[in-house]
């Protein structure tokens, strides 16, 4: 789909298609539909990022809290969204060794207890070793820094999901 | 569940339980978890309403766009959330006569074309005749007024959904 096809979508179809570019937050794309027409994919991405940036800090934490744990409960239950399942699988999160799995579970809990939101990372842009190292390092960070860092990861995830849905600007 | 049980919930459980008090917008309750502990159900409801009120106008429209049409596509497909299905059924939206069904479909389309978001009404607080009359009347309104009116209806729906989940303050 190119950007002019995106601009022609009624909001129902827009929300159906783009509703999960920010995990479980269709509110974000539904809000951004107001800003159409978009000049390019970059434009659509910028509108989403601006909407996120304008949320109060609690709203940013809310976005993070809509994300599943890496290699966590939703993966084990088969309850991940399609996008998350594919991204976690690509980073090897569905095939951890037992020692890695219990380390991740322990660090996820530590992270959530410390910050009140889950560890969010763009797994698709990473591999298992880096994800595990980053989880361990970020557990030692501060809440405001982690909120900002998590939101940056949300935006990276969003960019990759958008690129899977809309033709890049230079292909127009 | 009483309010102290609500306050004791980890965010994952809070979002599981309250994630749909605003239809398909778990972001809202996930954000409001930051504000715990809540002194009462009224307090929790007020925190949700304040979060909604603080959103930019596009965000309010985004909330409306996450709502299904009354007696629309999602009802026919069996794709409504449990809460919406029960509320629409209670107002008789799942048992319209053919002439009523085509009138509602026509008015829903007119409303969405005019305003860029769907007609939202607290169906549970109403009956079939009132809902149909209101849909017809509100089609003639203005966009800013309908956005505000739709958000008031979202808050009524939220209040009733909350009351189904948390013991009222006077039962504590």
Tab-separated table of C-alpha atoms in Angstrom:
chain	number	residue	atom	x	y	z
A	1	UNK	CA	0.000	0.000	0.000
A	2	UNK	CA	1.379	3.438	-0.843
A	3	UNK	CA	0.696	6.618	1.124
A	4	UNK	CA	-2.145	7.762	-1.139
A	5	UNK	CA	-3.936	4.443	-0.507
A	6	UNK	CA	-3.371	5.050	3.223
A	7	UNK	CA	-4.875	8.534	2.932
A	8	UNK	CA	-7.966	7.125	1.195
A	9	UNK	CA	-8.782	4.706	4.032
A	10	UNK	CA	-11.948	5.293	6.092
A	11	UNK	CA	-11.036	5.420	9.766
A	12	UNK	CA	-12.369	1.910	10.458
A	13	UNK	CA	-10.000	0.397	7.904
A	14	UNK	CA	-7.151	2.651	9.024
A	15	UNK	CA	-7.579	1.496	12.629
A	16	UNK	CA	-7.937	-2.148	11.531
A	17	UNK	CA	-4.660	-1.956	9.602
A	18	UNK	CA	-2.566	0.394	11.794
A	19	UNK	CA	-4.204	-0.221	15.180
A	20	UNK	CA	-1.297	-2.300	16.478
A	21	UNK	CA	1.707	-0.329	15.202
A	22	UNK	CA	1.844	0.747	18.840
A	23	UNK	CA	1.215	-2.496	20.712
A	24	UNK	CA	-2.418	-2.792	21.915
A	25	UNK	CA	-2.875	0.991	21.584
A	26	UNK	CA	-5.299	1.487	18.656
A	27	UNK	CA	-6.127	4.837	20.308
A	28	UNK	CA	-2.834	6.188	18.926
A	29	UNK	CA	-3.434	5.420	15.255
A	30	UNK	CA	-7.138	6.250	15.633
A	31	UNK	CA	-6.102	9.698	16.910
A	32	UNK	CA	-3.560	10.231	14.155
A	33	UNK	CA	-6.162	9.586	11.425
A	34	UNK	CA	-7.337	13.156	12.174
A	35	UNK	CA	-3.995	14.388	10.746
A	36	UNK	CA	-4.415	12.847	7.265
A	37	UNK	CA	-3.550	13.341	4.455
A	38	UNK	CA	0.026	12.262	5.108
A	39	UNK	CA	2.652	13.383	2.607
A	40	UNK	CA	4.719	10.225	3.102
A	41	UNK	CA	5.352	7.255	5.355
A	42	UNK	CA	7.816	9.472	7.251
A	43	UNK	CA	4.976	11.944	7.802
A	44	UNK	CA	2.659	9.271	9.199
A	45	UNK	CA	5.426	8.029	11.489
A	46	UNK	CA	6.129	11.593	12.669
A	47	UNK	CA	2.442	12.153	13.462
A	48	UNK	CA	2.400	9.006	15.612
A	49	UNK	CA	5.608	10.017	17.413
A	50	UNK	CA	4.277	13.519	18.061
A	51	UNK	CA	1.057	12.118	19.506
A	52	UNK	CA	3.048	9.879	21.844
A	53	UNK	CA	5.399	12.709	22.865
A	54	UNK	CA	2.432	14.952	23.735
A	55	UNK	CA	0.992	12.410	26.207
A	56	UNK	CA	1.496	13.061	29.906
A	57	UNK	CA	4.163	10.899	31.558
A	58	UNK	CA	1.406	8.601	32.898
A	59	UNK	CA	0.212	8.097	29.314
A	60	UNK	CA	3.709	7.121	28.199
A	61	UNK	CA	3.879	4.657	31.084
A	62	UNK	CA	0.419	3.450	29.980
A	63	UNK	CA	1.788	2.660	26.516
A	64	UNK	CA	4.660	0.693	28.062
A	65	UNK	CA	2.218	-1.220	30.308
A	66	UNK	CA	0.298	-2.394	27.234
A	67	UNK	CA	3.408	-4.302	26.123
A	68	UNK	CA	3.928	-7.968	27.006
A	69	UNK	CA	6.992	-9.192	28.863
A	70	UNK	CA	9.756	-10.565	26.675
A	71	UNK	CA	9.586	-14.367	26.843
A	72	UNK	CA	6.839	-13.969	29.444
A	73	UNK	CA	3.318	-15.063	30.347
A	74	UNK	CA	1.658	-14.061	27.071
A	75	UNK	CA	4.249	-15.870	24.971
A	76	UNK	CA	3.811	-19.052	27.071
A	77	UNK	CA	0.002	-18.763	26.862
A	78	UNK	CA	0.041	-18.128	23.106
A	79	UNK	CA	-1.638	-14.793	23.869
A	80	UNK	CA	0.816	-12.461	22.106
A	81	UNK	CA	-0.386	-10.279	19.243
A	82	UNK	CA	0.789	-11.571	15.854
A	83	UNK	CA	3.302	-8.725	15.580
A	84	UNK	CA	4.823	-9.377	19.028
A	85	UNK	CA	4.977	-13.121	18.444
A	86	UNK	CA	6.934	-12.654	15.226
A	87	UNK	CA	9.271	-10.073	16.760
A	88	UNK	CA	9.980	-12.127	19.887
A	89	UNK	CA	10.575	-15.236	17.750
A	90	UNK	CA	12.989	-13.343	15.502
A	91	UNK	CA	15.076	-12.443	18.571
A	92	UNK	CA	14.966	-16.068	19.772
A	93	UNK	CA	12.752	-15.293	22.794
A	94	UNK	CA	10.566	-18.344	22.061
A	95	UNK	CA	13.556	-20.690	22.248
A	96	UNK	CA	15.473	-19.789	25.382
A	97	UNK	CA	17.426	-22.449	27.247
A	98	UNK	CA	15.953	-23.176	30.699
A	99	UNK	CA	18.714	-21.201	32.442
A	100	UNK	CA	18.181	-18.223	30.117
A	101	UNK	CA	14.399	-18.417	30.562
A	102	UNK	CA	14.634	-18.281	34.349
A	103	UNK	CA	17.173	-15.449	34.199
A	104	UNK	CA	14.852	-13.426	31.918
A	105	UNK	CA	11.853	-14.138	34.160
A	106	UNK	CA	13.798	-12.996	37.224
A	107	UNK	CA	15.071	-9.811	35.530
A	108	UNK	CA	11.623	-8.981	34.069
A	109	UNK	CA	10.153	-9.141	37.583
A	110	UNK	CA	12.954	-7.049	39.003
A	111	UNK	CA	12.498	-4.466	36.250
A	112	UNK	CA	8.706	-4.237	36.748
A	113	UNK	CA	9.022	-4.021	40.535
A	114	UNK	CA	11.583	-1.230	40.214
A	115	UNK	CA	9.851	0.863	37.513
A	116	UNK	CA	6.135	-0.051	37.465
A	117	UNK	CA	6.155	-0.861	33.754
A	118	UNK	CA	7.664	-3.682	31.705
A	119	UNK	CA	11.013	-3.797	29.927
A	120	UNK	CA	10.333	-2.820	26.321
A	121	UNK	CA	12.928	-3.353	23.621
A	122	UNK	CA	12.734	-3.513	19.851
A	123	UNK	CA	13.581	-7.226	19.780
A	124	UNK	CA	13.444	-7.387	15.990
A	125	UNK	CA	16.375	-4.978	15.774
A	126	UNK	CA	18.395	-7.153	18.165
A	127	UNK	CA	19.489	-10.702	18.959
A	128	UNK	CA	19.150	-12.908	22.024
A	129	UNK	CA	22.514	-12.080	23.580
A	130	UNK	CA	22.029	-8.307	23.187
A	131	UNK	CA	18.467	-8.418	24.523
A	132	UNK	CA	19.559	-10.319	27.623
A	133	UNK	CA	22.501	-7.986	28.219
A	134	UNK	CA	20.299	-4.911	27.761
A	135	UNK	CA	17.617	-6.219	30.123
A	136	UNK	CA	20.244	-6.775	32.793
A	137	UNK	CA	21.846	-3.337	32.297
A	138	UNK	CA	18.563	-1.407	32.157
A	139	UNK	CA	17.420	-2.955	35.455
A	140	UNK	CA	20.020	-0.693	37.104
A	141	UNK	CA	18.729	2.500	35.466
A	142	UNK	CA	16.368	5.227	36.801
A	143	UNK	CA	12.605	5.415	36.275
A	144	UNK	CA	12.459	8.615	34.165
A	145	UNK	CA	15.358	7.447	32.009
A	146	UNK	CA	13.727	4.032	31.497
A	147	UNK	CA	10.362	5.587	30.647
A	148	UNK	CA	12.077	7.675	27.952
A	149	UNK	CA	14.165	4.721	26.773
A	150	UNK	CA	11.109	2.424	26.626
A	151	UNK	CA	9.232	5.009	24.550
A	152	UNK	CA	12.174	5.240	22.130
A	153	UNK	CA	11.967	1.458	21.750
A	154	UNK	CA	8.187	1.708	21.172
A	155	UNK	CA	8.925	4.147	18.331
A	156	UNK	CA	11.507	1.781	16.786
A	157	UNK	CA	8.998	-1.079	16.956
A	158	UNK	CA	6.369	1.201	15.419
A	159	UNK	CA	8.701	2.203	12.564
A	160	UNK	CA	9.394	-1.431	11.660
A	161	UNK	CA	5.693	-2.336	11.856
A	162	UNK	CA	4.819	0.652	9.626
A	163	UNK	CA	7.497	-0.400	7.122
A	164	UNK	CA	5.775	-3.773	6.898
A	165	UNK	CA	2.485	-2.071	5.976
A	166	UNK	CA	3.330	0.948	3.797
A	167	UNK	CA	5.652	1.268	0.788
A	168	UNK	CA	8.780	3.304	1.608
A	169	UNK	CA	8.815	6.919	0.414
A	170	UNK	CA	11.537	6.251	-2.177
A	171	UNK	CA	9.425	3.535	-3.830
A	172	UNK	CA	6.619	5.988	-4.701
B	1	UNK	CA	-13.555	-6.538	44.479
B	2	UNK	CA	-13.243	-3.521	46.780
B	3	UNK	CA	-10.974	-0.553	46.203
B	4	UNK	CA	-8.190	-1.875	48.422
B	5	UNK	CA	-8.075	-5.057	46.325
B	6	UNK	CA	-7.905	-2.811	43.230
B	7	UNK	CA	-4.998	-0.879	44.751
B	8	UNK	CA	-3.125	-4.114	45.443
B	9	UNK	CA	-3.218	-5.272	41.802
B	10	UNK	CA	0.055	-5.443	39.854
B	11	UNK	CA	-0.292	-3.418	36.638
B	12	UNK	CA	-0.666	-6.521	34.454
B	13	UNK	CA	-3.727	-7.656	36.409
B	14	UNK	CA	-5.089	-4.109	36.609
B	15	UNK	CA	-4.861	-3.769	32.818
B	16	UNK	CA	-6.361	-7.248	32.297
B	17	UNK	CA	-9.346	-6.352	34.477
B	18	UNK	CA	-9.873	-2.645	33.652
B	19	UNK	CA	-8.360	-2.540	30.152
B	20	UNK	CA	-11.747	-2.299	28.437
B	21	UNK	CA	-13.614	0.123	30.720
B	22	UNK	CA	-12.855	2.517	27.858
B	23	UNK	CA	-13.599	0.427	24.782
B	24	UNK	CA	-10.420	-1.010	23.187
B	25	UNK	CA	-8.294	1.616	24.961
B	26	UNK	CA	-6.239	-0.282	27.572
B	27	UNK	CA	-3.798	2.633	27.337
B	28	UNK	CA	-6.210	4.680	29.480
B	29	UNK	CA	-6.417	2.319	32.446
B	30	UNK	CA	-2.742	1.410	32.042
B	31	UNK	CA	-1.911	5.126	32.389
B	32	UNK	CA	-4.199	5.613	35.380
B	33	UNK	CA	-2.481	2.796	37.329
B	34	UNK	CA	0.290	5.376	37.941
B	35	UNK	CA	-2.234	7.304	40.109
B	36	UNK	CA	-2.941	4.493	42.591
B	37	UNK	CA	-3.780	4.144	45.438
B	38	UNK	CA	-7.358	5.220	44.795
B	39	UNK	CA	-9.408	6.286	47.788
B	40	UNK	CA	-12.636	4.952	46.294
B	41	UNK	CA	-14.335	3.820	43.094
B	42	UNK	CA	-15.271	7.471	42.515
B	43	UNK	CA	-11.585	8.332	42.725
B	44	UNK	CA	-10.636	5.728	40.125
B	45	UNK	CA	-13.402	6.944	37.829
B	46	UNK	CA	-12.252	10.554	38.287
B	47	UNK	CA	-8.666	9.612	37.411
B	48	UNK	CA	-9.865	7.983	34.174
B	49	UNK	CA	-12.022	10.983	33.278
B	50	UNK	CA	-9.165	13.393	33.971
B	51	UNK	CA	-6.829	11.400	31.762
B	52	UNK	CA	-9.376	11.488	28.926
B	53	UNK	CA	-10.021	15.231	29.387
B	54	UNK	CA	-6.289	15.981	29.204
B	55	UNK	CA	-5.930	14.310	25.782
B	56	UNK	CA	-5.683	16.554	22.730
B	57	UNK	CA	-8.864	16.735	20.626
B	58	UNK	CA	-7.359	14.195	18.203
B	59	UNK	CA	-6.920	11.799	21.128
B	60	UNK	CA	-10.565	12.189	22.106
B	61	UNK	CA	-11.556	11.479	18.510
B	62	UNK	CA	-9.188	8.501	18.656
B	63	UNK	CA	-11.113	7.102	21.634
B	64	UNK	CA	-14.389	7.495	19.741
B	65	UNK	CA	-12.899	5.764	16.674
B	66	UNK	CA	-12.049	2.712	18.798
B	67	UNK	CA	-15.799	2.194	19.354
B	68	UNK	CA	-17.857	-0.120	17.145
B	69	UNK	CA	-20.933	1.077	15.268
B	70	UNK	CA	-24.235	0.400	16.973
B	71	UNK	CA	-25.836	-2.612	15.285
B	72	UNK	CA	-22.947	-2.505	12.798
B	73	UNK	CA	-20.272	-4.633	11.163
B	74	UNK	CA	-18.668	-5.941	14.363
B	75	UNK	CA	-22.015	-7.018	15.821
B	76	UNK	CA	-22.890	-8.892	12.587
B	77	UNK	CA	-19.419	-10.511	12.489
B	78	UNK	CA	-19.560	-11.484	16.170
B	79	UNK	CA	-16.454	-9.336	16.646
B	80	UNK	CA	-17.722	-7.072	19.454
B	81	UNK	CA	-15.937	-7.047	22.803
B	82	UNK	CA	-17.926	-8.885	25.490
B	83	UNK	CA	-18.865	-5.597	27.140
B	84	UNK	CA	-20.139	-4.020	23.899
B	85	UNK	CA	-22.072	-7.151	22.929
B	86	UNK	CA	-23.920	-7.179	26.258
B	87	UNK	CA	-24.613	-3.440	26.146
B	88	UNK	CA	-25.867	-3.466	22.559
B	89	UNK	CA	-28.047	-6.508	23.280
B	90	UNK	CA	-29.545	-4.817	26.339
B	91	UNK	CA	-30.655	-1.895	24.140
B	92	UNK	CA	-32.108	-4.313	21.566
B	93	UNK	CA	-29.476	-3.510	18.916
B	94	UNK	CA	-29.026	-7.221	18.116
B	95	UNK	CA	-32.736	-7.639	17.302
B	96	UNK	CA	-33.659	-4.752	15.027
B	97	UNK	CA	-36.428	-5.202	12.453
B	98	UNK	CA	-35.081	-5.072	8.869
B	99	UNK	CA	-36.416	-1.514	8.368
B	100	UNK	CA	-34.831	-0.370	11.640
B	101	UNK	CA	-31.544	-2.081	10.760
B	102	UNK	CA	-31.289	-0.343	7.405
B	103	UNK	CA	-32.219	3.012	8.944
B	104	UNK	CA	-29.490	2.616	11.599
B	105	UNK	CA	-26.937	1.575	8.964
B	106	UNK	CA	-27.804	4.620	6.826
B	107	UNK	CA	-27.636	7.026	9.799
B	108	UNK	CA	-24.363	5.510	11.091
B	109	UNK	CA	-22.779	6.110	7.677
B	110	UNK	CA	-24.142	9.644	7.531
B	111	UNK	CA	-22.815	10.358	11.025
B	112	UNK	CA	-19.338	8.981	10.270
B	113	UNK	CA	-19.108	10.835	6.944
B	114	UNK	CA	-20.102	14.076	8.643
B	115	UNK	CA	-17.896	13.845	11.755
B	116	UNK	CA	-15.049	11.407	11.040
B	117	UNK	CA	-15.836	9.262	14.091
B	118	UNK	CA	-18.684	6.902	14.976
B	119	UNK	CA	-21.872	7.644	16.898
B	120	UNK	CA	-21.201	6.646	20.501
B	121	UNK	CA	-24.017	6.334	23.005
B	122	UNK	CA	-24.325	4.600	26.364
B	123	UNK	CA	-26.786	2.031	24.983
B	124	UNK	CA	-27.137	0.311	28.350
B	125	UNK	CA	-28.646	3.469	29.846
B	126	UNK	CA	-31.161	3.647	27.008
B	127	UNK	CA	-33.691	1.664	24.933
B	128	UNK	CA	-34.080	1.013	21.229
B	129	UNK	CA	-36.489	3.857	20.488
B	130	UNK	CA	-34.380	6.452	22.331
B	131	UNK	CA	-31.146	5.252	20.706
B	132	UNK	CA	-32.653	5.513	17.226
B	133	UNK	CA	-34.098	8.959	17.930
B	134	UNK	CA	-30.792	10.180	19.371
B	135	UNK	CA	-28.787	8.867	16.410
B	136	UNK	CA	-31.061	10.720	14.036
B	137	UNK	CA	-30.938	13.970	16.037
B	138	UNK	CA	-27.177	13.924	16.606
B	139	UNK	CA	-26.546	13.516	12.854
B	140	UNK	CA	-27.610	17.164	12.557
B	141	UNK	CA	-25.161	18.427	15.208
B	142	UNK	CA	-21.696	20.011	14.836
B	143	UNK	CA	-18.348	18.227	15.008
B	144	UNK	CA	-16.966	19.838	18.186
B	145	UNK	CA	-20.282	19.363	19.988
B	146	UNK	CA	-20.474	15.711	18.913
B	147	UNK	CA	-16.891	15.052	19.969
B	148	UNK	CA	-17.694	16.397	23.424
B	149	UNK	CA	-21.024	14.547	23.535
B	150	UNK	CA	-19.418	11.282	22.412
B	151	UNK	CA	-16.786	11.609	25.157
B	152	UNK	CA	-19.535	12.180	27.759
B	153	UNK	CA	-21.138	8.927	26.563
B	154	UNK	CA	-17.741	7.151	26.789
B	155	UNK	CA	-17.568	8.269	30.428
B	156	UNK	CA	-21.094	6.968	31.147
B	157	UNK	CA	-20.209	3.616	29.577
B	158	UNK	CA	-16.979	3.579	31.625
B	159	UNK	CA	-18.872	4.301	34.859
B	160	UNK	CA	-21.253	1.391	34.283
B	161	UNK	CA	-18.410	-0.964	33.367
B	162	UNK	CA	-16.488	0.098	36.495
B	163	UNK	CA	-19.580	-0.499	38.623
B	164	UNK	CA	-19.650	-4.048	37.280
B	165	UNK	CA	-16.079	-4.598	38.476
B	166	UNK	CA	-15.650	-2.720	41.772
B	167	UNK	CA	-17.854	-2.593	44.868
B	168	UNK	CA	-19.590	0.773	45.278
B	169	UNK	CA	-18.055	3.159	47.833
B	170	UNK	CA	-21.032	2.853	50.215
B	171	UNK	CA	-20.583	-0.949	50.411
B	172	UNK	CA	-17.088	-0.624	51.864
